[in-house]
Tab-separated table of C-alpha atoms in Angstrom:
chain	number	residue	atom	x	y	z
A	1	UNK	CA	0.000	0.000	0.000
A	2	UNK	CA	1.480	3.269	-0.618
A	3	UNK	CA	2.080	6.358	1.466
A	4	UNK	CA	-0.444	8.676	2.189
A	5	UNK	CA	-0.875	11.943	0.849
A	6	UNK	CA	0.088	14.654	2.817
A	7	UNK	CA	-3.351	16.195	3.079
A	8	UNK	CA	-5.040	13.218	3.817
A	9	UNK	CA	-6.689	12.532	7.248
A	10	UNK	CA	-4.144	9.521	8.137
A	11	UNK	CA	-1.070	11.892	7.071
A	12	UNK	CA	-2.115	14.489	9.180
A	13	UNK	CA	-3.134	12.662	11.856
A	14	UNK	CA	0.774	10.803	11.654
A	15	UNK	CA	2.189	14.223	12.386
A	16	UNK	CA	-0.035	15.260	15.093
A	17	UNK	CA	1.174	11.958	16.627
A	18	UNK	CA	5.264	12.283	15.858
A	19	UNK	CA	4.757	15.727	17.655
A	20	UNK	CA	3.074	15.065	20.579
A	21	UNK	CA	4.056	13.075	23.507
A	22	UNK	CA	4.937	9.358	23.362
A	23	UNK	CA	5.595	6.610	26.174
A	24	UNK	CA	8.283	6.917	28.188
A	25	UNK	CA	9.115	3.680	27.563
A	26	UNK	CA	10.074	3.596	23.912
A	27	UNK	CA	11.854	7.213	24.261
A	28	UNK	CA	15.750	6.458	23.929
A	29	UNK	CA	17.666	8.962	25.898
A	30	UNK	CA	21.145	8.248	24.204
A	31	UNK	CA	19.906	8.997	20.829
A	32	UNK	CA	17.259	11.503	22.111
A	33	UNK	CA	14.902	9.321	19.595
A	34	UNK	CA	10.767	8.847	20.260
A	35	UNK	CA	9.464	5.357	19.234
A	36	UNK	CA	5.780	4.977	19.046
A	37	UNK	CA	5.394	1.449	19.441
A	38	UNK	CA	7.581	-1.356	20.866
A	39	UNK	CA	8.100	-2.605	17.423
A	40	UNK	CA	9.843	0.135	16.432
A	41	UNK	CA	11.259	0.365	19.765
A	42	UNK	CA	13.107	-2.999	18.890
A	43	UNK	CA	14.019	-1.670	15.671
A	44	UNK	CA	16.036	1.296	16.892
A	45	UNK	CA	17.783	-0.477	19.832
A	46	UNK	CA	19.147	-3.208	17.039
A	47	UNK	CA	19.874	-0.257	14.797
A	48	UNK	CA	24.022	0.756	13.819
A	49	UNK	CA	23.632	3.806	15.487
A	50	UNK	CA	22.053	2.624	18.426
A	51	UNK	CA	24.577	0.612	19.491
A	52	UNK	CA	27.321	2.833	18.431
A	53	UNK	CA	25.727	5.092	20.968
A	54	UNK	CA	26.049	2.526	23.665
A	55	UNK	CA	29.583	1.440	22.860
A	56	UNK	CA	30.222	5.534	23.790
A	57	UNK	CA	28.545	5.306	26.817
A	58	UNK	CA	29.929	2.237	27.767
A	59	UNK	CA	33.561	4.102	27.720
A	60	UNK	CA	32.498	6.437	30.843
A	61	UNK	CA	29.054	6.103	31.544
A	62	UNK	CA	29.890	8.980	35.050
A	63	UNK	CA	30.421	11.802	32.200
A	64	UNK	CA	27.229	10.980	30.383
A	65	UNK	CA	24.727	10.600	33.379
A	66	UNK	CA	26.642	13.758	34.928
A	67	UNK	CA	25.626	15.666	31.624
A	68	UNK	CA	21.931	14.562	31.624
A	69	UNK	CA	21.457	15.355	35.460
A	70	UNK	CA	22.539	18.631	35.002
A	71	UNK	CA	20.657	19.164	31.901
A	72	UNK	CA	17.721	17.739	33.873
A	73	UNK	CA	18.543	20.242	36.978
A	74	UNK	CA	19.068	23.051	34.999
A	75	UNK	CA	16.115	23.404	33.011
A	76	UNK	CA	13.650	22.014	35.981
A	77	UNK	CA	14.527	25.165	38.030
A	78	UNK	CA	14.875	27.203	34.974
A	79	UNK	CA	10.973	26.325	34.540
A	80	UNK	CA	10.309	26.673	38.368
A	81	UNK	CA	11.990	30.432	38.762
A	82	UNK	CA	10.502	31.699	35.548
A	83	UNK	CA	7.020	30.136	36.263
A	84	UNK	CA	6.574	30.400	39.157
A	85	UNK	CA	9.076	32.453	40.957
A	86	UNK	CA	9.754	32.067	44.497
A	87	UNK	CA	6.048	30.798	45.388
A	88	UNK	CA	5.303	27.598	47.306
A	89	UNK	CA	4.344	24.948	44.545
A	90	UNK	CA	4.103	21.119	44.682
A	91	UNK	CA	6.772	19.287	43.328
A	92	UNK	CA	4.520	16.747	40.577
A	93	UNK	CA	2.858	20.077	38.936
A	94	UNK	CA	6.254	21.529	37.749
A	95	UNK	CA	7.411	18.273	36.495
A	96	UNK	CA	3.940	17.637	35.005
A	97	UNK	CA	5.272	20.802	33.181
A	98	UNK	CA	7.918	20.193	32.400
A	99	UNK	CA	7.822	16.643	31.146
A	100	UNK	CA	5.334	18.285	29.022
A	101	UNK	CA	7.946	19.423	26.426
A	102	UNK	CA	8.943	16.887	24.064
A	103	UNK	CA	12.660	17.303	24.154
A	104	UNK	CA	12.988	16.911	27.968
A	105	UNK	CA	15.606	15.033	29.475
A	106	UNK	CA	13.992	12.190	31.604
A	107	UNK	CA	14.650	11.063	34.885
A	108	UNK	CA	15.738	7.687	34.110
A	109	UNK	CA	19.055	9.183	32.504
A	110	UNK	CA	19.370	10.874	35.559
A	111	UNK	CA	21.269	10.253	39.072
A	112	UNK	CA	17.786	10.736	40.196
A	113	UNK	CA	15.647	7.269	40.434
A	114	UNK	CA	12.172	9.295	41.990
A	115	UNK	CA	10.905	12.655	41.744
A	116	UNK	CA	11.245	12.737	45.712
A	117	UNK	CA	14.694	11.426	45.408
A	118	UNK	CA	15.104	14.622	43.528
A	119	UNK	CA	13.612	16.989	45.640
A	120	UNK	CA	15.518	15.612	48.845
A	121	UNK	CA	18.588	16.939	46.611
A	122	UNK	CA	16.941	20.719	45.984
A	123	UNK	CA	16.641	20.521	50.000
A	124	UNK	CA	19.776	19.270	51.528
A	125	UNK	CA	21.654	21.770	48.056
A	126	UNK	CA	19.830	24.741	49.845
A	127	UNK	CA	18.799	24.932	46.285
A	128	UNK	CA	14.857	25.392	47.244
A	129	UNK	CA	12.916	25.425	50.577
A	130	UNK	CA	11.434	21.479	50.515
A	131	UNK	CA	8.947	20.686	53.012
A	132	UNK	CA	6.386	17.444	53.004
A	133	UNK	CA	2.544	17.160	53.558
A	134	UNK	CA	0.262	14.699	53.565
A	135	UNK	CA	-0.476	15.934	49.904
A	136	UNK	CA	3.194	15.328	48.990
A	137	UNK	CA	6.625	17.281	48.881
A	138	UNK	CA	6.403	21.185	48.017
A	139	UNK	CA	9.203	23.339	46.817
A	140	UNK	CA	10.238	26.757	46.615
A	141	UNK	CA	12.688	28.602	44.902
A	142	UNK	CA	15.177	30.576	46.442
A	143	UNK	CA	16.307	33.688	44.215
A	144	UNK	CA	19.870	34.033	44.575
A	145	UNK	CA	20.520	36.651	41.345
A	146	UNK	CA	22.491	39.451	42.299
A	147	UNK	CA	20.407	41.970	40.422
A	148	UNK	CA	17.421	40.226	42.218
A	149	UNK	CA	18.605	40.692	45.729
A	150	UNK	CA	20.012	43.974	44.985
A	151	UNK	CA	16.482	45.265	43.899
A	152	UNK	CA	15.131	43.482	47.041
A	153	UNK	CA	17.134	45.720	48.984
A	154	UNK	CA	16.571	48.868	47.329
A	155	UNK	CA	12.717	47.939	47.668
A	156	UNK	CA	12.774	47.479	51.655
A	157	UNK	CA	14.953	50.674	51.813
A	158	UNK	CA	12.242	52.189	50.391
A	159	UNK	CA	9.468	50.740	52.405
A	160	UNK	CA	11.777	51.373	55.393
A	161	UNK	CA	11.983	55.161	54.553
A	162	UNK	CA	8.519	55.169	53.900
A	163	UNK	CA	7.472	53.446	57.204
A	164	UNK	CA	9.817	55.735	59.359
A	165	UNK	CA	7.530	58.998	57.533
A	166	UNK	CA	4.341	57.472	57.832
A	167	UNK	CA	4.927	55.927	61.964
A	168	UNK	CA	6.740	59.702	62.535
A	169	UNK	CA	3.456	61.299	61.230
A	170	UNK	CA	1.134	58.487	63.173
A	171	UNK	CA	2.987	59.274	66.054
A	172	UNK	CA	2.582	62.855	66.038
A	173	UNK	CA	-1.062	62.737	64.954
A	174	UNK	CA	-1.637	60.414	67.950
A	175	UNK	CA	0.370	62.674	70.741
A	176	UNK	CA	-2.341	65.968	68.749
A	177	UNK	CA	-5.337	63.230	69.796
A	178	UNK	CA	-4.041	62.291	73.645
A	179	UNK	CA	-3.836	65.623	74.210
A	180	UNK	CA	-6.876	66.610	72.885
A	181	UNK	CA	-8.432	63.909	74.848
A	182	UNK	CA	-6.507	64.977	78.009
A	183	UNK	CA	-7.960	68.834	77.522
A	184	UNK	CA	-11.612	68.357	79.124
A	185	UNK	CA	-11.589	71.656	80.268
A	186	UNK	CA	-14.093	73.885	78.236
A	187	UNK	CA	-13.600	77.798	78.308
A	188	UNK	CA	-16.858	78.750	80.114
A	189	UNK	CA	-18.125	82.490	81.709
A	190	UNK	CA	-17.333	81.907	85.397
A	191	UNK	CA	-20.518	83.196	87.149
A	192	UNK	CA	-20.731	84.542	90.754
A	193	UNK	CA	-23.182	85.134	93.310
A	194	UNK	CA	-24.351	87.790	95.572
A	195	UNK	CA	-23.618	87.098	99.224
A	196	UNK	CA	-24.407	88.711	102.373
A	197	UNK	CA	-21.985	88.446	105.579
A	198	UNK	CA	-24.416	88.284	107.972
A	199	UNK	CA	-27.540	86.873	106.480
A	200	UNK	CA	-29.853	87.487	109.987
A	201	UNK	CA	-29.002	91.344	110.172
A	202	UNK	CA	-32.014	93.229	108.991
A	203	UNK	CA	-31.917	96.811	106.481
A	204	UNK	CA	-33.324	99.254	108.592
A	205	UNK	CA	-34.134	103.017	107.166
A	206	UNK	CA	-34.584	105.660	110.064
A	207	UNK	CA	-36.088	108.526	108.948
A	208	UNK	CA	-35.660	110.685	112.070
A	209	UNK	CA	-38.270	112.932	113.677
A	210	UNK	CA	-39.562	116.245	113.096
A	211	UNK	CA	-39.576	118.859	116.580
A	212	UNK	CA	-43.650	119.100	116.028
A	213	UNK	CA	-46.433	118.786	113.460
A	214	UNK	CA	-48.943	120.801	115.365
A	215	UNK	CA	-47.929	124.402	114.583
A	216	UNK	CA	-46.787	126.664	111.969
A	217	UNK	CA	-43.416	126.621	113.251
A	218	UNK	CA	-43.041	122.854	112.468
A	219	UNK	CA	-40.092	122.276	110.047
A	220	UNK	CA	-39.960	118.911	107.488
A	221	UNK	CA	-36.718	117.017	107.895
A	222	UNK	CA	-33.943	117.787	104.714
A	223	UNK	CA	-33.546	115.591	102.181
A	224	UNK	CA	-29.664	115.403	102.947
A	225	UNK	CA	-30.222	114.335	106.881
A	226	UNK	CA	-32.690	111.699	105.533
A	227	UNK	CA	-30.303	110.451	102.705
A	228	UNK	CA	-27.397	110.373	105.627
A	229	UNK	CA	-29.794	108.359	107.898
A	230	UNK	CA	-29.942	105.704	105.033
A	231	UNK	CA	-26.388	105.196	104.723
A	232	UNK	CA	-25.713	105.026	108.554
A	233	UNK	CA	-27.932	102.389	109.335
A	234	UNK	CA	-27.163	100.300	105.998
A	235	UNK	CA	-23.289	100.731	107.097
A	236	UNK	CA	-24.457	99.317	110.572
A	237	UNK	CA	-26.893	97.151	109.846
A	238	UNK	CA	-24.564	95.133	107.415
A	239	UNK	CA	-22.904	95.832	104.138
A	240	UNK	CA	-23.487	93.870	100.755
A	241	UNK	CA	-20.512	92.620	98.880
A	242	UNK	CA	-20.070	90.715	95.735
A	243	UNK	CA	-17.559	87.207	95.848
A	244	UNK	CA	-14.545	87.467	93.962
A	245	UNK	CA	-13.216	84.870	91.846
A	246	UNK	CA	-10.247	82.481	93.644
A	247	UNK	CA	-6.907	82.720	92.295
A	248	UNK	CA	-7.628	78.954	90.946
A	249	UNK	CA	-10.256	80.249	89.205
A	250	UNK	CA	-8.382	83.155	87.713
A	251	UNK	CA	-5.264	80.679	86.108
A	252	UNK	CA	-7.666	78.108	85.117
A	253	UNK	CA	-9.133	80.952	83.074
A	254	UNK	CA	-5.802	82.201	81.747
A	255	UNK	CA	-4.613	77.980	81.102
A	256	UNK	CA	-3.572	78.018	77.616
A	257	UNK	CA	-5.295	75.914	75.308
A	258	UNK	CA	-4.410	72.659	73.705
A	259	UNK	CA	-3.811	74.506	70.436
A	260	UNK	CA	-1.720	76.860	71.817
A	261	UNK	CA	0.304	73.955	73.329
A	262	UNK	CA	0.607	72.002	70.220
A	263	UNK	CA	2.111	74.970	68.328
A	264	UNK	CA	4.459	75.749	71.069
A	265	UNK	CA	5.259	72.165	70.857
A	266	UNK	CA	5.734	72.302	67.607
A	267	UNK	CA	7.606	75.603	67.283
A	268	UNK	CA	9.985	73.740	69.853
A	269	UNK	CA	10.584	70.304	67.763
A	270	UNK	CA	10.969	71.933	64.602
A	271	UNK	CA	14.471	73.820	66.316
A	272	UNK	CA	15.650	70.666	67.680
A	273	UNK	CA	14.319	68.130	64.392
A	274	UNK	CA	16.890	66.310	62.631
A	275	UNK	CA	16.736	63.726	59.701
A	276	UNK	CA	19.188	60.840	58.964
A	277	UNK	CA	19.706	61.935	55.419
A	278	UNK	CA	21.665	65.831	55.127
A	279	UNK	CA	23.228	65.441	51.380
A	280	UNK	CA	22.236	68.495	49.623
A	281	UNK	CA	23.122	69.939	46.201
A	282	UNK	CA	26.333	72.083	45.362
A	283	UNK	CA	27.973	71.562	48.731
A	284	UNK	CA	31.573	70.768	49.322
A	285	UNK	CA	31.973	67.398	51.034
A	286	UNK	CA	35.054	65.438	52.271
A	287	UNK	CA	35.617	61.922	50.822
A	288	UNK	CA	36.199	59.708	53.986
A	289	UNK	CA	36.747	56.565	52.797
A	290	UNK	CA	39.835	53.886	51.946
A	291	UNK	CA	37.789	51.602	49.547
A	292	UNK	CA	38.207	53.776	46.276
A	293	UNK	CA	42.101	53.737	46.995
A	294	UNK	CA	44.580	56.756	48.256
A	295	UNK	CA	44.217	58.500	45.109
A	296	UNK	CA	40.240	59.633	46.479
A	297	UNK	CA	41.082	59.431	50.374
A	298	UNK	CA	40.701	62.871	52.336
A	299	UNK	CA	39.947	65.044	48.643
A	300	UNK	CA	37.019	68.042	48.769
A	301	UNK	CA	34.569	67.183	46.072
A	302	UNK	CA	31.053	69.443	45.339
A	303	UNK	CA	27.764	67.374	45.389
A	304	UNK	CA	26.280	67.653	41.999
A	305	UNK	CA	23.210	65.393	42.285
A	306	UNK	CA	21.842	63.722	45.585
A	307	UNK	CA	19.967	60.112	44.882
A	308	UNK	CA	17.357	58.806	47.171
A	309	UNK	CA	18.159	60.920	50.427
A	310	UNK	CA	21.236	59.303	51.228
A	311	UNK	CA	22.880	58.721	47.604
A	312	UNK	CA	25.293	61.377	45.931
A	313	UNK	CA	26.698	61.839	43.225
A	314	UNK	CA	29.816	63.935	43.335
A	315	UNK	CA	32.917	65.657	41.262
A	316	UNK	CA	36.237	65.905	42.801
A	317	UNK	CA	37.587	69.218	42.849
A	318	UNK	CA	41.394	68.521	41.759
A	319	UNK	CA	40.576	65.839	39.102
A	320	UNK	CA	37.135	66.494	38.119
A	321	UNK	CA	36.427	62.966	38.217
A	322	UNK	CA	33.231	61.746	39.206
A	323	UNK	CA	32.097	59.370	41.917
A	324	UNK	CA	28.597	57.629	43.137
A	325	UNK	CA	29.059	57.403	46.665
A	326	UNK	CA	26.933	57.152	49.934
A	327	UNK	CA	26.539	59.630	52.684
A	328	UNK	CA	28.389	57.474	55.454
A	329	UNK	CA	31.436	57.983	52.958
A	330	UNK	CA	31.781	61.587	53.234
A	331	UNK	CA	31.291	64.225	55.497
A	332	UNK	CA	31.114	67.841	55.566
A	333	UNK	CA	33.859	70.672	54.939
A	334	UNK	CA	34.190	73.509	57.371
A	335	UNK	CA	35.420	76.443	55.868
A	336	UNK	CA	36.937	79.907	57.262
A	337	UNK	CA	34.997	82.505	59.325
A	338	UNK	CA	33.226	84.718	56.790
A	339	UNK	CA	32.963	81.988	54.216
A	340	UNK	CA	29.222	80.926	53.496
A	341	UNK	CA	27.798	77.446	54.705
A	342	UNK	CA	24.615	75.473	54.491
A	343	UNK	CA	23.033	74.386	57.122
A	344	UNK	CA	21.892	70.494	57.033
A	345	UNK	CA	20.172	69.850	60.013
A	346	UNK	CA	17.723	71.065	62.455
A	347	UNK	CA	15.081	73.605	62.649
A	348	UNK	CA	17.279	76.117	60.070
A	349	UNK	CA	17.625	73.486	57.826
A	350	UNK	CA	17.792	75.136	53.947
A	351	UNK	CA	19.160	78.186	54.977
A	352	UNK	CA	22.039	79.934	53.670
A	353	UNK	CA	24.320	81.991	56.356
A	354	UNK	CA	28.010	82.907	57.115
A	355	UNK	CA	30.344	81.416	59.615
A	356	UNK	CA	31.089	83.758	62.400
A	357	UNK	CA	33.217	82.093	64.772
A	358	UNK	CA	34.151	78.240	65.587
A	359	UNK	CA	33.792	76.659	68.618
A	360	UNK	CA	37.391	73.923	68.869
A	361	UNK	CA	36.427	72.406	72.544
A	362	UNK	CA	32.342	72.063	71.618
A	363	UNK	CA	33.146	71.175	67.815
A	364	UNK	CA	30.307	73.425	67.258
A	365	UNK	CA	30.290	77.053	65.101
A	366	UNK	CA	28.315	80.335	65.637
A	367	UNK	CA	26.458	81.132	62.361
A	368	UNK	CA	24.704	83.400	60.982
A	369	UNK	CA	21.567	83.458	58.820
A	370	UNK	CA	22.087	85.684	55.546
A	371	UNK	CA	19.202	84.915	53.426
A	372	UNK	CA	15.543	84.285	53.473
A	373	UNK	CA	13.027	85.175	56.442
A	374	UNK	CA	15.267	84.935	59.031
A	375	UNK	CA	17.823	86.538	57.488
A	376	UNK	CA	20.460	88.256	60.524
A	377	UNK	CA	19.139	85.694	62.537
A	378	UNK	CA	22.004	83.897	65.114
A	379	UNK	CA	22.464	80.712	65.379
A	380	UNK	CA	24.047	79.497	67.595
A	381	UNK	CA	26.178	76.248	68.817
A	382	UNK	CA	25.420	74.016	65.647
A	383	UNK	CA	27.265	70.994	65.452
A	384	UNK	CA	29.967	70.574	62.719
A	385	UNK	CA	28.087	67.827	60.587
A	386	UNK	CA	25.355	69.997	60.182
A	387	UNK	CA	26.479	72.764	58.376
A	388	UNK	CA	28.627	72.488	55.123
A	389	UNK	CA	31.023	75.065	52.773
A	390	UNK	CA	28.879	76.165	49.974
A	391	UNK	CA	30.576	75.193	46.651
């Protein structure tokens, strides 16, 4: 019978079959050959080629089975860090995956008899994190890549920076709400009451008597003796006073309020804040460390860009090279009195001013502020790393 057309149903359906997966069985590692039946099976291991294959092996069968385990290793966690990363996966659906390719190496050409065998080896390697169930052995990858672990840390330096602004802002906010909650105290109109001394004693008017109402001569009493009668007996009968608020009363009244407090509170921490991070731009720095070699050691170099907070990078003055260094490699430069410096740190932080004097036993410097808002504004005692030359 002759051979199908290559359009017909049984020619395509031949290909779709010399494609796709076969037994393991009749799969020939040495000649990476796939046999679809044990017939042909047969056929190939009787073959020239076959057993010229064998008669190679045969000569140091160590090299070969070294080459296929680490062909087999290789691409297994090749699949398992670019699939799926460094999740926690069971072992049987990455080789499922694997084994799904047809060119795979297979285990029996391996120094690997079981899959578990296998992922024992990942475990005791440090290769992958191995632990077993009840549902069988899971893996997971461990990402060793330099560029990996490097972006790790730049990513929880980061987060870190982030967390310290967001708790420094939780805290705050929650020191504004204690106090808040602490301040019951409402500003309310103190009201007092009218009290008498002595609350038996009586008011008594006299209006006096006349000499006689019978004749002509009879005189009415003045309006002045009568008005001076009044007074007398109030003054004797008792007198009428109004309380007087206590001193308590009085500062309770003049307590400031929590507002008040919070901005003095503020006003006070924003003198005395510092940060971690005090690279700025175009300020002359010192290089401080022995790792780039004497040629960079002690030289004055201006900052010319300043990377995440604590990154700079910075151009020697002598050479003009340029370096990428971090912050806890340089420090600052003090310069003479009368020279301009910025300040780094604290509550003047940003400003531009002018040494006045420095301060050898305290390692501190008197400044003063020559620009902005506060400009003639002293400052003084400010420590040496917080204040640099201006380039």
């Amino acid at each position: 019978m002759g051979k199908a057309d290559f359009l017909t149903p049984k020619a395509i359906a031949n290909r779709i079959k010399s494609k796709g997966l076969q037994k393991l069985r009749w799969y020939c590692q040495m000649c990476q050959k796939q046999c679809r039946d044990e017939n042909g099976f047969k056929c190939h291991c009787m073959s020239e080629s076959h057993q010229r294959q064998l008669l190679l092996a045969s000569e140091n069968p160590q090299q070969f089975m070294d080459y296929f385990s680490e062909e087999f290793r290789n691409e297994f966690l090749e699949l398992l860090r670019r699939r799926f990363g460094t999740k926690r996966v069971h072992n049987n659906i990455v080789y499922n995956e694997y084994i799904s390719h047809r060119e795979h190496v297979h285990m029996n050409a391996t120094q690997w008899e079981t899959l578990t065998d296998f992922t024992k080896w990942l475990g005791r390697e440090g290769v992958c994190k191995v632990d077993e169930t009840p549902k069988g052995w899971y893996i997971q990858y461990i990402d060793r890549d330099p560029e990996t672990i490097k972006r790790q840390q730049e990513l929880e330096k980061k987060k870190k920076q982030d967390l310290d602004d967001e708790e420094r802002t939780a805290k705050f906010i929650e020191e504004q709400v204690k106090r808040g909650k602490n301040e019951k105290e409402e500003e309310t109109p103190l009201y007092t009451e009218f009290s008498r001394e002595n609350e038996e004693a009586k008011v008594v008017f006299s209006l006096g008597k006349g000499a006689s109402t019978s004749g002509p001569s009879s005189s009415k009493p003045s309006s002045s003796s009568v008005a001076s009668n009044v007074l007398k007996s109030a003054a004797v009968s008792g007198t009428v006073k109004r309380k007087d608020p206590t001193p308590s009363q009085v500062k309770e009244k003049k307590k400031k309020s929590a507002l008040d407090e919070i901005m003095e509170m503020e006003e006070k921490k924003k003198k005395t804040e510092r940060t971690e991070h005090w690279l700025q731009q175009d300020i002359v720095v010192k290089i401080v460390t022995k790792k780039l070699g004497e040629k960079y050691y002690k030289k004055k170099a201006v900052v010319k860009e300043v990377i995440d907070r604590y990154t700079a990078v910075v151009k020697l003055v002598d050479s003009g090279d340029k370096l990428k260094l971090d912050q806890t490699h340089l420090e600052t430069v003090i310069p003479a009195p009368g020279k301009q410096v910025l300040i780094l740190n604290g509550g003047y932080k940003g400003n531009v001013g002018v040494l006045e004097s420095i301060k050898e036993k305290s390692f501190s410097a008197t400044i003063i502020i020559d620009s902005g808002p506060l400009k003639g504004r002293k400052v003084d005692s400010l420590p040496y790393e917080d204040f640099s030359k201006v380039a």
